[in-house]
Short mmCIF file of C-alpha atoms and ligand atoms in Angstrom, two decimals:
data_model
loop_
_atom_site.label_atom_id
_atom_site.label_comp_id
_atom_site.label_asym_id
_atom_site.label_seq_id
_atom_site.Cartn_x
_atom_site.Cartn_y
_atom_site.Cartn_z
CA UNK A 1462 -0.41 0.41 -0.26
CA UNK A 1463 1.83 3.76 -0.93
CA UNK A 1464 0.78 6.27 1.55
CA UNK A 1465 -0.75 9.33 -0.04
CA UNK A 1466 1.37 12.45 -0.79
CA UNK A 1467 0.48 15.35 1.05
CA UNK A 1468 1.04 18.31 2.91
CA UNK A 1469 2.90 17.46 6.28
CA UNK A 1470 0.95 20.73 8.35
CA UNK A 1471 2.24 22.06 11.91
CA UNK A 1472 1.79 26.04 13.61
CA UNK A 1473 3.87 26.79 16.27
CA UNK A 1474 1.53 27.46 18.57
CA UNK A 1475 3.89 30.22 21.20
CA UNK A 1476 3.15 33.69 21.97
CA UNK A 1477 4.06 36.92 19.25
CA UNK A 1478 7.28 37.77 21.58
CA UNK A 1479 9.11 33.73 21.69
CA UNK A 1480 10.95 34.76 17.91
CA UNK A 1481 13.06 37.76 20.54
CA UNK A 1482 15.75 36.92 22.08
CA UNK A 1483 15.76 39.15 24.75
CA UNK A 1484 13.05 38.03 25.99
CA UNK A 1485 14.66 35.00 26.76
CA UNK A 1486 15.25 35.98 30.47
CA UNK A 1487 11.72 36.57 31.54
CA UNK A 1488 10.38 33.67 33.66
CA UNK A 1489 8.23 34.65 35.40
CA UNK A 1490 5.07 33.62 33.25
CA UNK A 1491 2.86 36.25 35.15
CA UNK A 1492 5.16 38.50 33.28
CA UNK A 1493 5.00 36.19 30.01
CA UNK A 1494 1.66 36.53 29.58
CA UNK A 1495 0.76 40.00 30.35
CA UNK A 1496 3.38 40.64 27.44
CA UNK A 1497 1.05 37.82 25.22
CA UNK A 1498 -1.81 40.44 25.89
CA UNK A 1499 -4.67 37.29 25.39
CA UNK A 1500 -3.09 37.27 21.98
CA UNK A 1501 -2.68 33.30 21.87
CA UNK A 1502 -6.22 32.58 23.42
CA UNK A 1503 -7.95 35.53 20.66
CA UNK A 1504 -5.62 34.37 17.34
CA UNK A 1505 -7.09 30.40 17.75
CA UNK A 1506 -10.99 30.42 16.83
CA UNK A 1507 -9.66 32.32 13.60
CA UNK A 1508 -6.62 30.09 13.25
CA UNK A 1509 -8.96 27.02 13.12
CA UNK A 1510 -11.51 29.14 10.66
CA UNK A 1511 -9.05 29.71 8.41
CA UNK A 1512 -8.32 25.50 8.23
CA UNK A 1513 -11.45 23.76 7.86
CA UNK A 1514 -12.37 20.74 7.41
CA UNK A 1515 -7.89 20.55 7.12
CA UNK A 1516 -6.04 18.87 9.93
CA UNK A 1517 -2.37 19.93 11.21
CA UNK A 1518 0.06 19.37 14.08
CA UNK A 1519 -1.40 22.57 16.63
CA UNK A 1520 3.03 21.93 18.95
CA UNK A 1521 2.08 24.29 22.05
CA UNK A 1522 4.48 25.95 24.29
CA UNK A 1523 2.95 24.71 27.48
CA UNK A 1524 3.03 27.51 29.62
CA UNK A 1525 -0.48 28.78 26.76
CA UNK A 1526 -2.10 25.38 28.39
CA UNK A 1527 -1.20 27.01 31.64
CA UNK A 1528 -2.83 30.31 31.04
CA UNK A 1529 -5.87 29.48 28.62
CA UNK A 1530 -6.64 25.56 29.95
CA UNK A 1531 -9.11 25.74 27.11
CA UNK A 1532 -7.15 26.34 23.98
CA UNK A 1533 -5.39 22.33 23.59
CA UNK A 1534 -8.71 21.96 24.46
CA UNK A 1535 -10.20 22.98 21.36
CA UNK A 1536 -7.64 21.99 19.15
CA UNK A 1537 -7.95 18.44 20.08
CA UNK A 1538 -11.75 18.65 19.79
CA UNK A 1539 -11.37 20.50 16.41
CA UNK A 1540 -9.68 17.47 15.86
CA UNK A 1541 -5.41 18.60 14.99
CA UNK A 1542 -2.67 16.82 16.47
CA UNK A 1543 -1.48 18.18 19.98
CA UNK A 1544 2.11 18.34 19.36
CA UNK A 1545 4.26 19.72 22.83
CA UNK A 1546 7.08 22.66 21.46
CA UNK A 1547 8.54 23.11 24.95
CA UNK A 1548 6.42 25.03 27.93
CA UNK A 1549 8.77 27.44 28.37
CA UNK A 1550 9.26 28.65 25.08
CA UNK A 1551 13.72 29.97 24.42
CA UNK A 1552 16.65 27.34 22.98
CA UNK A 1553 16.69 24.52 24.20
CA UNK A 1554 19.83 22.40 23.56
CA UNK A 1555 20.93 21.17 26.64
CA UNK A 1556 19.33 18.36 27.71
CA UNK A 1557 19.15 18.92 31.58
CA UNK A 1558 17.87 21.83 31.12
CA UNK A 1559 14.91 19.96 27.95
CA UNK A 1560 14.35 17.50 31.31
CA UNK A 1561 12.95 19.79 33.33
CA UNK A 1562 11.11 21.48 30.69
CA UNK A 1563 8.84 18.89 29.60
CA UNK A 1564 8.59 18.05 33.16
CA UNK A 1565 6.90 21.77 33.33
CA UNK A 1566 4.00 19.91 30.30
CA UNK A 1567 3.29 17.24 31.24
CA UNK A 1568 0.24 17.48 32.57
CA UNK A 1569 -1.52 18.07 29.98
CA UNK A 1570 0.40 15.89 27.65
CA UNK A 1571 -0.56 13.88 29.68
CA UNK A 1572 -3.98 14.54 29.86
CA UNK A 1573 -4.59 14.54 25.80
CA UNK A 1574 -2.22 11.78 24.71
CA UNK A 1575 0.47 13.60 23.27
CA UNK A 1576 3.10 11.84 21.28
CA UNK A 1577 4.72 14.96 19.50
CA UNK A 1578 7.28 17.14 19.41
CA UNK A 1579 8.97 20.20 17.99
CA UNK A 1580 11.86 21.39 19.25
CA UNK A 1581 11.86 25.17 19.18
CA UNK A 1582 13.88 27.24 16.70
CA UNK A 1583 14.35 23.11 15.60
CA UNK A 1584 17.87 22.56 17.91
CA UNK A 1585 17.96 18.85 18.80
CA UNK A 1586 20.36 17.41 20.06
CA UNK A 1587 20.89 13.49 19.64
CA UNK A 1588 20.81 12.71 23.76
CA UNK A 1589 17.36 14.04 24.10
CA UNK A 1590 16.22 10.96 21.58
CA UNK A 1591 16.79 9.26 24.75
CA UNK A 1592 15.08 11.32 26.49
CA UNK A 1593 12.07 11.95 23.94
CA UNK A 1594 11.34 8.38 24.71
CA UNK A 1595 11.49 7.73 28.65
CA UNK A 1596 9.62 11.29 28.54
CA UNK A 1597 6.34 8.84 26.20
CA UNK A 1598 6.70 10.69 23.06
CA UNK A 1599 6.16 8.51 19.76
CA UNK A 1600 8.46 11.45 17.55
CA UNK A 1601 9.77 14.35 17.22
CA UNK A 1602 10.24 16.73 14.06
CA UNK A 1603 12.83 18.65 15.18
CA UNK A 1604 15.40 18.65 12.38
CA UNK A 1605 15.37 20.05 8.81
CA UNK A 1606 17.05 17.64 6.54
CA UNK A 1607 15.17 16.34 2.80
CA UNK A 1608 11.43 14.95 1.65
CA UNK A 1609 10.90 11.78 3.05
CA UNK A 1610 13.40 10.79 5.46
CA UNK A 1611 12.64 9.00 8.78
CA UNK A 1612 14.14 6.77 10.63
CA UNK A 1613 14.61 6.31 14.09
CA UNK A 1614 16.39 7.10 17.21
CA UNK A 1615 16.08 5.23 20.73
CA UNK A 1616 12.17 4.94 19.67
CA UNK A 1617 11.12 7.64 18.49
CA UNK A 1618 10.71 8.77 15.15
CA UNK A 1619 12.62 11.84 13.77
CA UNK A 1620 9.80 13.95 10.72
CA UNK A 1621 12.00 16.77 9.85
CA UNK A 1622 10.41 19.73 8.48
CA UNK A 1623 11.89 19.75 4.56
CA UNK A 1624 14.27 21.08 2.91
CA UNK A 1625 15.24 20.34 -1.16
CA UNK A 1626 18.48 19.14 -1.78
CA UNK A 1627 19.87 21.33 -4.30
CA UNK A 1628 23.76 19.63 -5.17
CA UNK A 1629 25.06 16.56 -2.82
CA UNK A 1630 24.26 14.53 -1.05
CA UNK A 1631 23.92 12.85 3.43
CA UNK A 1632 24.13 9.72 3.77
CA UNK A 1633 22.53 10.35 7.73
CA UNK A 1634 20.83 13.18 8.88
CA UNK A 1635 22.44 13.91 13.35
CA UNK A 1636 21.13 16.38 14.89
CA UNK A 1637 21.29 19.21 15.26
CA UNK A 1638 20.74 20.47 11.91
CA UNK A 1639 18.34 23.81 12.53
CA UNK A 1640 18.27 27.04 9.95
CA UNK A 1641 22.01 27.35 9.44
CA UNK A 1642 24.26 28.35 6.75
CA UNK A 1643 26.33 25.90 7.12
CA UNK A 1644 23.01 23.65 5.17
CA UNK A 1645 22.71 26.54 2.32
CA UNK A 1646 25.82 26.31 1.30
CA UNK A 1647 26.11 22.54 1.78
CA UNK A 1648 23.16 22.84 -0.61
CA UNK A 1649 20.24 22.87 1.08
CA UNK A 1650 17.20 25.07 0.92
CA UNK A 1651 15.23 24.35 4.45
CA UNK A 1652 11.40 25.50 2.15
CA UNK A 1653 9.52 23.96 5.21
CA UNK A 1654 10.81 26.58 7.64
CA UNK A 1655 8.33 29.81 8.30
CA UNK A 1656 10.98 31.87 7.62
CA UNK A 1657 11.57 30.79 4.38
CA UNK A 1658 7.44 31.28 3.33
CA UNK A 1659 8.20 35.13 4.16
CA UNK A 1660 10.47 35.20 2.04
CA UNK A 1661 9.59 33.85 -0.67
CA UNK A 1662 5.92 33.43 -0.42
CA UNK A 1663 4.37 31.70 -3.28
CA UNK A 1664 7.76 30.55 -4.97
CA UNK A 1665 7.48 27.98 -1.92
CA UNK A 1666 4.05 26.28 -3.29
CA UNK A 1667 5.74 25.61 -6.55
CA UNK A 1668 8.21 23.42 -4.41
CA UNK A 1669 5.36 22.01 -2.66
CA UNK A 1670 4.05 21.22 -6.14
CA UNK A 1671 7.49 19.44 -7.44
CA UNK A 1672 7.83 17.31 -3.83
CA UNK A 1673 4.17 16.18 -3.31
CA UNK A 1674 4.09 14.86 -8.16
CA UNK A 1675 7.57 13.21 -7.00
CA UNK A 1676 5.49 11.21 -4.24
CA UNK A 1677 7.06 12.42 -1.21
CA UNK A 1678 5.01 14.82 1.44
CA UNK A 1679 6.18 18.18 2.29
CA UNK A 1680 6.68 18.88 6.27
CA UNK A 1681 6.36 22.74 6.50
CA UNK A 1682 5.70 25.08 9.55
CA UNK A 1683 3.64 28.10 10.52
CA UNK A 1684 2.85 30.44 13.05
CA UNK A 1685 0.38 31.86 14.83
CA UNK A 1686 1.16 35.01 14.54
CA UNK A 1687 1.58 34.65 11.01
CA UNK A 1688 -1.54 34.41 10.74
CA UNK A 1689 -3.20 36.24 12.76
CA UNK A 1690 -1.45 40.18 13.73
CA UNK A 1691 -0.53 40.72 17.03
CA UNK A 1692 -2.33 44.04 18.50
CA UNK A 1693 0.29 46.33 16.89
CA UNK A 1694 2.41 47.12 19.96
CA UNK A 1695 5.11 49.88 20.19
CA UNK A 1696 6.86 46.85 21.35
CA UNK A 1697 7.15 45.41 18.99
CA UNK A 1698 7.14 47.62 16.36
CA UNK A 1699 10.11 48.25 18.42
CA UNK A 1700 11.42 44.41 18.50
CA UNK A 1701 10.94 44.21 14.38
CA UNK A 1702 13.12 47.44 14.74
CA UNK A 1703 15.95 46.11 15.96
CA UNK A 1704 16.09 42.85 14.87
CA UNK A 1705 14.97 43.13 10.56
CA UNK A 1706 15.56 40.38 9.70
CA UNK A 1707 12.67 38.93 11.61
CA UNK A 1708 10.74 40.74 9.33
CA UNK A 1709 9.53 38.19 7.09
CA UNK A 1710 8.61 35.22 10.29
CA UNK A 1711 5.86 38.20 11.03
CA UNK A 1712 4.37 38.80 7.00
CA UNK A 1713 1.27 37.63 6.22
CA UNK A 1714 0.91 33.74 5.62
CA UNK A 1715 -3.01 33.60 5.40
CA UNK A 1716 -3.24 33.43 1.79
CA UNK A 1717 -0.50 31.29 1.82
CA UNK A 1718 -2.60 28.89 3.70
CA UNK A 1719 -5.80 29.48 1.39
CA UNK A 1720 -3.99 29.04 -1.80
CA UNK A 1721 -2.28 25.71 0.19
CA UNK A 1722 -5.44 24.61 1.45
CA UNK A 1723 -6.83 24.81 -1.43
CA UNK A 1724 -4.59 23.02 -3.50
CA UNK A 1725 -2.84 20.76 -2.33
CA UNK A 1726 -4.58 17.61 0.76
CA UNK A 1727 -2.34 18.00 3.68
CA UNK A 1728 -2.23 15.56 7.50
CA UNK A 1729 -0.89 16.60 10.51
CA UNK A 1730 2.01 14.02 11.77
CA UNK A 1731 1.17 12.16 13.36
CA UNK A 1732 -0.70 10.82 10.52
CA UNK A 1733 1.76 10.10 8.75
CA UNK A 1734 3.35 8.40 10.63
CA UNK A 1735 0.52 5.55 11.07
CA UNK A 1736 0.18 5.48 7.63
CA UNK A 1737 3.87 5.33 6.96
CA UNK A 1738 4.39 2.35 9.73
CA UNK A 1739 1.13 0.65 8.77
CA UNK A 1740 2.49 1.37 5.52
CA UNK A 1741 5.60 -1.04 5.47
CA UNK A 1742 4.07 -3.55 7.88
CA UNK A 1743 1.55 -4.09 4.50
CA UNK A 1744 4.52 -4.86 2.25
ZN1 ZN B 1352 8.60 28.74 17.93
#
């Protein structure tokens, strides 16, 4: 049985300030909640509406589940896959720090049978896979690699975010594989990154179309603040002026999503994994 090509659509559901590294030191949850300003609560309904009947994976920042327990509830009730994107958004490559972070989100992850993990900023180390296994996860989507790559570390499946290889080839993909100049220099373009989508817009749809025609399942990321505009504030404007390289992240991508859903079938990553494993059994 062969797998129907589809786009593996994911939304890393995080506050708008997750983009900016200078908020990483802010560890007081009530201050972070205030900074979010209700955005993560208010953006959900319009995003679910934009998705319509399409089902996606929403990797949630756990503190949002603490602030607004209705957010994970609504995601699951709407038939989407709920995954973990970390508890407090910041670089989380250190495995001990990651272990503590996973514990902080353990209760809602258990409640909703979460089995997928997406590392913040696609930053993961090899030793994190054993931790993910021990924490009850089944898969991770935390590196960039060419579409169609799927492998196991410990007992964790890794479903990478898509790149397209322009030249060269790699035989083994080792974490970390984040969006870096090294990746680009080695001939891989990470078109599944919402940064790339912000830069190239509908050109990415052409790449996706080509990949689907080759029988592959492109894996792409979007963010809530790319689909629903956060209330502009002097703070956000200042942050963007200071970090102009982040502007593509905040470019509106709701028309991209609309076009994507009009043209291509999509599915959550968990569904893709289930179907892939099943198709392997029946070969
Ligand atoms: Zn993120």
